[in-house]
């Protein structure tokens, strides 16, 4: 049994972690922390889990939480994890951090888009937890920076093509659409139902911090020269993320050629579901699951490829991939605890 | 031209007032106030109205706002209006207050459910602005307490039957359902789209402050003996309110008998739309309009009547009725500025 | 391993059965039928289940489906099951029918609200599958009529009080609200998103066929004299059902008194979750799960009780209860396959 | 007074026409036709308009409808208008056709994407009714092909830039998102709330018939060489369309440079609202109105421009633009009947 703790258990990613860990056959939850709800039963904060999760939320304290715990998930806003991850590691725990703090191997890049980094050495050690791409590095890791939701949905369809050298790295446009849970649980005008329901908008147009995260990974995957134009949008729904990605092909290919490249790269990787030519995923097909569904179309003339990927932003885009990372780090079946069957509607 | 000002113009009821007043052929807006957005263009807060409303939001100050203004709408959280309404009246303005502060003629009842009242004398003077019921009193009023949204939707179908003596005043159950805009614009967990979308709940079960407001009016309309059980619910939509009301009949009646009583009471009142037997309103039919749509069914045996009423909580339940009150107070056509045609879908 | 088949697998209740049976540790699916999609992979109709359900939909034929099958679920519109259930039973299969065809022990009552019944003898044999109430009868049954969604949500909170003799059977009002999936998958104007989104309505006011189903069960549970007024409403959401139920108390009780009666009746029944005084369920708390959550309030004076129950109409209101019935009929753990952890948001 | 008739008044675009014409100060409605609802009051089909529109739906018959009518709106599925428009024109009426039948001046292009055209001569005569671009041609026209919703939202921001020669016509990508009302009122699985709510999808990826419509207009506006990649998506909302458009700049420009080009082109055109640099429209800002709101961002380095446009697909994308076309054709104030103030929320 893996002993696992969740720091920041009452945010949306944290709560989703609790759902997945509570149903994981090889995990025992040792502690859930929450500054806001310390002292309250987790199931009082999320009544859906009444009778299924008995833990009471606690304040974080490394001494109290780390001993007897194998894996700690830090599901906190960025800036907070960098302050506590070092001490957790010192206690001998492995860490999967869901914030941006350990996603950049080069702390200087992080500092350009976020703020000064107080644990830059750990950035170098940290492995970027894009499971299907970095599995081998993750296996030996004690610290994983869990990818952002947008990067996950954009990188998974792109990387095999970039590695195969068939797309022009300088031509990538990612037009992404997310449900509102990606904005977190803290109330704001931007999450007020009356301000987002029955509406659709672009936001942080070509100015979202997930863009440098993607660029960094794409640079490494290809041969550099990455030019990425990224525009996120907000969909009036709770969960789900769909990215429509456009790239010029270096040479004419058919839709099936592209699908073949993806199929080969993802052979045996159960969380990637490729759609046959002419079919495309919808976000409801992946809701609540760890799948990344991908559809492909090469435009007439064979010069441009359109990739459509769908994930659940809270699962494959956050908590699900974090659990997958834990499974890989701990050497157990990668799909353990992630094989729940999604709702048909 | 009536010169009108809105105090608290950037809340949802206030903004709806701005929409209606800006389109009102007999009104000129003199001032919009907003503490939060003072100094900002109203149309920057509500970009939907760009090019249609040019006002800049200001801080409230009676001296600056009242001179040259005929009617002041106070669209503030309760407790605030009682502090400023007296000085506005002193300036010779008429006032329509959209809070609860001047809905109770007896300040003691108000104090039981809200807080100490600092202007109790004005409670006696204030007229309860349920237009179709209190029109004559409103005509001479300088201060109107605009009814709550729930009371409007419950009282309009009930009062004619109570006055006709056909229902048992002690048997009334009102099961009401509201869109989320009724909760106002201030962000909270209760208005976070992820906490209310795809869900339905009851709240303040038999404990909502609109119940004593209704009871007070019903007591006056009938011969006392009112027993009201009121349960509000939250619908995952922005606008709209539907109340399903149950009452025992004092003697067996048919559905058409009840419709006749309503039709007679509301003869010539264009904002009340009665549905023929077998048909019932949906909230979308009244969205954006000042209508109160009412459907009726008497249960088999003729012992109980079911009333279904639908209003737009921000229009007939707030800003629309406030404008209607202004029209009546100022002696102009009661429907002026309220005849916009609603969206078919 | 129980061998189970689903007749009508591509409707919403059928698909939900497939989800639950595919995840059930003690079940093997032997066949899925669908007239409309015969020959197509189930996972092509419901892509959410790609990689998790491999079955191809077939036409129904008793000879082909029954041999080697232990339990057959008929998830068809009423009128169809009565024609095929007899032959399925003859093959020695047990049957859980999700339609109304076998919910009435008296076929004459059925015929009054539906149509002529061609297998009236089986009505007498059939057990009404309200698990928490009829468990003992279900244990020996070979044919179970799975309760309707509205009856499940109304009966579970009421029956213990009726049996305890504390409520006036003649005074019951059930104001129920359902998500749209209850209307089934066949497209109609009534399920068109543009006709139901951002709106709320009552429908079949005091004229829904689930009312006689409830009345029949309540009559049996109490000492007769049942008067039920039932008004269903449509909520702009996919899943979920909340019923607000009003009844007069025969003698003054406190909220805790009522909760105690429910707690005693449902001791050890894990799918019933009672809320402490002052708290009430929301439909999102039960989405995707087999729970029936219940909150209670006795009004001031102690004369009337308000019960609020929440279920997922497709799970406890249909497929989940059907699986629970199968578990009971087959003598395995009643919660098997029904312990999936719901999404926190 | 312009006498106007709507053929196909009960579809969503037709009903929206009725809303706008009923509120138009210079229009009198002479007839509403509907095959499905012939003989029924329009307000029974759309109860929102009860008390505001008194017409009864009729069967279409040129002889009965054209005499005494100045302008006929044909709001029918494509293929139907081409059969009746010639006879309507013969009666001396002007026609605004909302289908695709008269949008292509070259019938051969139409036939490539739709079906054989039975009135190809009228295609040459017909004017493409993109008001802000083709105003002068529309003034003299007796037949206008009202633009599609997607083309309106894509062409309005692009044409000024193409005409100014600042973008590479071969590099255009339009990633568009629409509410479901664009799919029309006929029920289908694709409009079933349970299949689209809480989900997001791409559809007709690089295969939508609005693409050749856009290409034809863009070819004419620029100097040819147009390469357009168009991917539409479905948003779980009723109304609204947002297009995110990407194009390479021929020479480095700033965001303000691009805004200046748009501002100059649209000087004095009240339905185009440009957003200052850093701000972008949301679809709710244009709901129910005839506005096309446009935001702009040039990416770092100045090589690519991102255009974000928002319209109400049923207004500027259909009925509103049709009324605007009528106003221009008839020589009255272009904004007449289109100045209704939208809901703030």
Coordinates of C-alpha atoms in Angstrom, one line a residue, chain C residues 6-340:
Chain C
X6 CA -29.3 -5.4 -21.2
X7 CA -32.2 -5.1 -23.6
X8 CA -32.4 -1.6 -24.9
X9 CA -28.8 -0.7 -24.1
X10 CA -28.5 2.5 -25.9
X11 CA -31.2 4.6 -24.2
X12 CA -30.0 6.6 -21.3
X13 CA -31.1 4.1 -18.6
X14 CA -29.6 1.3 -20.7
X15 CA -26.3 3.0 -21.2
X16 CA -26.1 3.7 -17.5
X17 CA -26.7 0.0 -16.8
X18 CA -23.8 -0.8 -19.2
X19 CA -21.6 1.6 -17.3
X20 CA -22.5 0.0 -13.9
X21 CA -22.4 -3.6 -15.1
X22 CA -19.1 -3.1 -16.9
X23 CA -17.6 -1.9 -13.6
X24 CA -19.3 -4.5 -11.5
X25 CA -16.7 -7.0 -10.1
X26 CA -19.3 -9.8 -10.0
X27 CA -20.9 -9.4 -13.4
X28 CA -20.1 -10.4 -17.0
X29 CA -22.1 -8.8 -19.7
X30 CA -23.4 -11.4 -22.2
X31 CA -25.3 -9.2 -24.6
X32 CA -26.4 -5.7 -25.3
X33 CA -29.3 -5.1 -27.6
X34 CA -30.5 -2.0 -29.5
X35 CA -32.9 -1.9 -32.4
X36 CA -31.6 1.4 -33.6
X37 CA -27.9 0.6 -33.4
X38 CA -27.8 -3.2 -34.1
X39 CA -24.5 -4.0 -35.6
X40 CA -22.7 -1.0 -34.2
X41 CA -20.2 -1.1 -31.4
X42 CA -21.7 0.2 -28.2
X43 CA -18.6 2.3 -27.8
X44 CA -19.3 4.0 -31.1
X45 CA -22.7 5.1 -29.7
X46 CA -21.2 6.1 -26.4
X47 CA -17.6 7.0 -27.1
X48 CA -17.0 7.8 -23.5
X49 CA -16.8 4.1 -23.0
X50 CA -14.3 3.4 -25.8
X51 CA -11.7 0.9 -24.6
X52 CA -13.9 -0.1 -21.7
X53 CA -16.9 -1.9 -23.3
X54 CA -16.2 -4.0 -26.4
X55 CA -19.7 -5.3 -27.1
X56 CA -21.5 -4.8 -30.4
X57 CA -25.2 -4.0 -30.2
X58 CA -27.5 -6.8 -31.4
X59 CA -31.2 -7.2 -32.2
X60 CA -33.2 -8.8 -29.4
X61 CA -34.0 -12.4 -29.7
X62 CA -34.8 -14.5 -26.6
X63 CA -33.3 -17.7 -28.0
X64 CA -30.0 -16.0 -28.7
X65 CA -29.7 -13.9 -25.6
X66 CA -31.2 -15.9 -22.8
X67 CA -29.3 -19.1 -22.8
X68 CA -26.2 -18.6 -20.6
X69 CA -27.6 -15.4 -19.1
X70 CA -28.7 -15.2 -15.5
X71 CA -30.3 -11.8 -15.3
X72 CA -31.9 -9.7 -18.1
X73 CA -32.5 -6.0 -17.7
X74 CA -35.2 -4.7 -19.9
X75 CA -34.6 -1.0 -20.4
X76 CA -37.3 -0.3 -22.9
X77 CA -40.3 2.1 -23.2
X78 CA -43.3 0.7 -21.4
X79 CA -45.5 -1.6 -23.5
X80 CA -42.5 -3.3 -25.1
X81 CA -41.4 -5.3 -22.0
X82 CA -44.8 -6.9 -21.3
X83 CA -44.4 -8.6 -24.7
X84 CA -41.0 -10.2 -24.1
X85 CA -40.6 -10.6 -20.3
X86 CA -42.7 -13.8 -20.2
X87 CA -40.5 -15.6 -22.7
X88 CA -37.3 -14.4 -21.0
X89 CA -38.6 -15.8 -17.7
X90 CA -39.5 -19.1 -19.4
X91 CA -35.8 -19.3 -20.4
X92 CA -35.1 -19.4 -16.7
X93 CA -33.6 -15.9 -16.5
X94 CA -34.4 -13.4 -13.8
X95 CA -35.7 -10.1 -15.0
X96 CA -35.4 -6.5 -13.8
X97 CA -37.7 -4.4 -15.9
X98 CA -37.1 -0.7 -15.8
X99 CA -40.4 0.3 -17.5
X100 CA -43.7 0.8 -15.8
X101 CA -45.1 -2.5 -17.1
X102 CA -44.5 -4.6 -14.0
X103 CA -44.6 -1.9 -11.2
X104 CA -48.3 -2.4 -10.5
X105 CA -49.4 -5.6 -8.8
X106 CA -52.9 -4.8 -10.1
X107 CA -52.9 -4.7 -13.9
X108 CA -56.2 -2.9 -13.8
X109 CA -54.5 0.2 -12.3
X110 CA -51.8 0.0 -14.9
X111 CA -54.4 -0.1 -17.6
X112 CA -56.1 3.0 -16.3
X113 CA -53.0 5.1 -16.8
X114 CA -51.1 3.3 -19.6
X115 CA -52.7 0.8 -22.0
X116 CA -54.1 -2.7 -22.0
X117 CA -51.7 -5.2 -20.3
X118 CA -51.0 -8.4 -22.2
X119 CA -49.3 -10.2 -19.3
X120 CA -51.5 -9.3 -16.3
X121 CA -50.6 -12.5 -14.4
X122 CA -47.0 -11.5 -14.2
X123 CA -48.0 -8.2 -12.6
X124 CA -49.1 -10.2 -9.5
X125 CA -45.9 -12.1 -9.4
X126 CA -43.7 -9.1 -9.9
X127 CA -42.1 -7.4 -6.9
X128 CA -41.9 -3.6 -6.7
X129 CA -38.1 -3.1 -6.5
X130 CA -37.8 -0.3 -4.0
X131 CA -34.8 -2.0 -2.5
X132 CA -34.6 -0.4 1.0
X133 CA -38.3 -1.1 1.5
X134 CA -39.0 -4.4 -0.2
X135 CA -35.7 -6.1 0.2
X136 CA -37.1 -9.4 1.5
X137 CA -39.6 -9.8 -1.3
X138 CA -36.9 -9.0 -3.8
X139 CA -34.6 -11.7 -2.5
X140 CA -36.9 -14.5 -3.7
X141 CA -38.1 -12.7 -6.9
X142 CA -37.5 -13.7 -10.5
X143 CA -39.3 -10.6 -11.8
X144 CA -38.8 -7.1 -10.4
X145 CA -40.5 -4.0 -11.5
X146 CA -37.9 -1.3 -11.0
X147 CA -39.5 1.9 -9.6
X148 CA -39.8 5.1 -11.5
X149 CA -37.4 7.9 -10.7
X150 CA -40.0 10.3 -9.2
X151 CA -41.5 7.5 -7.0
X152 CA -38.1 6.5 -5.7
X153 CA -37.3 10.1 -4.7
X154 CA -40.7 10.6 -3.1
X155 CA -41.3 7.2 -1.5
X156 CA -38.0 6.8 0.3
X157 CA -38.4 9.8 2.6
X158 CA -42.1 9.3 3.1
X159 CA -42.5 5.6 3.7
X160 CA -40.9 5.4 7.2
X161 CA -43.0 8.4 8.3
X162 CA -46.2 6.8 7.0
X163 CA -45.4 3.5 8.6
X164 CA -44.6 5.2 11.8
X165 CA -48.1 6.9 11.6
X166 CA -46.8 10.4 12.2
X167 CA -48.0 12.1 9.0
X168 CA -51.5 12.6 7.6
X169 CA -51.6 10.5 4.5
X170 CA -54.2 12.7 3.0
X171 CA -52.0 15.8 3.1
X172 CA -49.0 14.9 0.9
X173 CA -47.7 17.4 -1.7
X174 CA -44.7 16.4 -3.7
X175 CA -43.1 19.2 -5.7
X176 CA -40.4 17.4 -7.7
X177 CA -37.7 18.7 -10.1
X178 CA -35.8 16.6 -12.6
X179 CA -33.0 16.9 -15.0
X180 CA -33.7 16.4 -18.7
X181 CA -32.2 12.9 -19.1
X182 CA -35.4 11.6 -17.5
X183 CA -37.1 12.4 -20.8
X184 CA -34.9 9.8 -22.6
X185 CA -32.6 10.0 -25.6
X186 CA -35.1 10.4 -28.4
X187 CA -34.9 14.0 -29.7
X188 CA -37.9 16.2 -29.3
X189 CA -38.7 19.9 -29.0
X190 CA -38.9 19.2 -25.2
X191 CA -35.3 18.1 -25.1
X192 CA -33.9 20.7 -27.5
X193 CA -31.3 22.7 -25.6
X194 CA -32.6 26.0 -26.9
X195 CA -36.0 25.2 -25.5
X196 CA -35.0 24.1 -22.1
X197 CA -31.6 25.7 -21.2
X198 CA -31.9 28.9 -19.2
X199 CA -35.5 28.1 -18.3
X200 CA -37.6 26.3 -15.8
X201 CA -41.1 24.9 -16.0
X202 CA -43.7 22.7 -14.4
X203 CA -45.2 20.0 -16.7
X204 CA -47.9 17.4 -16.4
X205 CA -49.2 19.4 -13.4
X206 CA -51.1 17.0 -11.2
X207 CA -51.3 14.6 -14.2
X208 CA -48.1 12.5 -14.3
X209 CA -48.4 8.8 -14.5
X210 CA -45.9 8.4 -11.7
X211 CA -48.5 9.7 -9.3
X212 CA -50.7 6.5 -9.3
X213 CA -47.5 4.5 -8.9
X214 CA -46.6 6.4 -5.8
X215 CA -50.2 6.3 -4.5
X216 CA -50.4 2.6 -4.8
X217 CA -47.2 2.0 -2.8
X218 CA -48.1 4.6 -0.2
X219 CA -51.5 3.0 0.3
X220 CA -49.8 -0.3 1.0
X221 CA -47.2 1.3 3.3
X222 CA -49.7 3.2 5.4
X223 CA -53.3 2.5 6.4
X224 CA -54.8 3.9 3.2
X225 CA -56.4 7.3 2.9
X226 CA -53.6 8.6 0.7
X227 CA -54.1 11.9 -1.0
X228 CA -51.1 12.9 -3.1
X229 CA -50.7 16.0 -5.1
X230 CA -47.7 15.6 -7.4
X231 CA -46.2 18.3 -9.7
X232 CA -43.1 17.6 -11.6
X233 CA -40.8 20.3 -13.0
X234 CA -37.9 20.3 -15.5
X235 CA -34.5 21.7 -14.5
X236 CA -32.0 22.8 -17.1
X237 CA -29.4 20.1 -16.3
X238 CA -28.7 16.6 -17.5
X239 CA -28.9 14.5 -14.3
X240 CA -30.4 14.8 -10.9
X241 CA -33.8 14.9 -9.2
X242 CA -34.8 16.8 -6.1
X243 CA -38.2 16.4 -4.5
X244 CA -39.6 18.8 -1.9
X245 CA -42.3 17.0 0.0
X246 CA -44.8 18.6 2.3
X247 CA -47.0 16.7 4.8
X248 CA -49.0 17.5 7.9
X249 CA -47.9 15.9 11.1
X250 CA -50.5 14.0 13.1
X251 CA -48.9 15.3 16.3
X252 CA -46.2 18.0 16.9
X253 CA -42.7 16.7 16.3
X254 CA -39.2 18.2 16.1
X255 CA -36.9 18.0 13.1
X256 CA -34.8 15.6 15.1
X257 CA -37.8 13.4 16.0
X258 CA -38.4 13.0 12.3
X259 CA -34.7 12.4 11.5
X260 CA -34.7 9.7 14.2
X261 CA -37.6 7.9 12.6
X262 CA -35.8 7.9 9.3
X263 CA -32.5 6.9 10.9
X264 CA -34.0 4.0 12.6
X265 CA -35.9 2.7 9.5
X266 CA -32.8 3.0 7.4
X267 CA -30.2 1.7 9.9
X268 CA -27.4 0.0 8.1
X269 CA -28.7 1.0 4.6
X270 CA -25.7 2.6 3.1
X271 CA -27.4 4.2 0.1
X272 CA -29.6 6.4 2.3
X273 CA -27.7 9.4 3.6
X274 CA -29.5 11.6 6.1
X275 CA -28.5 15.2 6.7
X276 CA -28.4 16.7 10.1
X277 CA -31.0 19.4 11.0
X278 CA -30.3 22.6 9.1
X279 CA -28.6 20.9 6.1
X280 CA -30.1 19.8 2.9
X281 CA -28.9 17.8 -0.1
X282 CA -28.1 19.2 -3.6
X283 CA -28.5 17.0 -6.7
X284 CA -24.8 17.4 -7.5
X285 CA -23.9 15.5 -4.3
X286 CA -25.5 12.3 -5.7
X287 CA -24.6 12.7 -9.4
X288 CA -23.4 9.4 -10.8
X289 CA -24.0 7.6 -7.5
X290 CA -26.7 5.3 -6.1
X291 CA -27.3 7.5 -3.0
X292 CA -30.6 9.0 -1.9
X293 CA -29.8 12.0 0.2
X294 CA -32.5 13.3 2.6
X295 CA -32.9 16.5 4.6
X296 CA -35.7 17.3 6.9
X297 CA -37.3 20.4 8.5
X298 CA -40.4 20.6 10.7
X299 CA -42.0 24.0 10.4
X300 CA -42.4 26.2 13.4
X301 CA -45.2 24.9 15.6
X302 CA -44.4 21.4 14.6
X303 CA -47.4 20.9 12.4
X304 CA -45.8 20.2 9.1
X305 CA -42.8 18.4 7.9
X306 CA -40.7 19.3 4.8
X307 CA -38.7 16.5 3.3
X308 CA -36.0 17.2 0.6
X309 CA -34.6 14.2 -1.2
X310 CA -32.0 14.1 -3.9
X311 CA -31.1 11.2 -6.3
X312 CA -29.4 10.8 -9.6
X313 CA -32.5 10.0 -11.7
X314 CA -30.4 7.6 -13.9
X315 CA -28.8 5.8 -11.0
X316 CA -30.9 5.4 -7.9
X317 CA -33.8 6.4 -10.1
X318 CA -33.2 3.8 -12.7
X319 CA -30.0 1.8 -13.5
X320 CA -28.4 1.9 -10.1
X321 CA -31.4 0.6 -8.3
X322 CA -31.8 -2.0 -11.0
X323 CA -28.3 -3.3 -10.3
X324 CA -29.1 -3.1 -6.6
X325 CA -32.1 -5.3 -7.3
X326 CA -30.0 -7.7 -9.2
X327 CA -27.5 -7.9 -6.3
X328 CA -30.4 -8.7 -3.9
X329 CA -32.1 -11.2 -6.2
X330 CA -28.8 -13.0 -6.7
X331 CA -27.8 -12.9 -3.0
X332 CA -24.6 -11.1 -3.4
X333 CA -23.4 -8.0 -1.6
X334 CA -26.1 -5.4 -2.2
X335 CA -23.6 -2.6 -2.8
X336 CA -21.4 -4.5 -5.3
X337 CA -20.6 -2.4 -8.4
X338 CA -22.3 0.6 -6.8
X339 CA -19.5 2.0 -4.7
X340 CA -17.9 4.2 -7.3

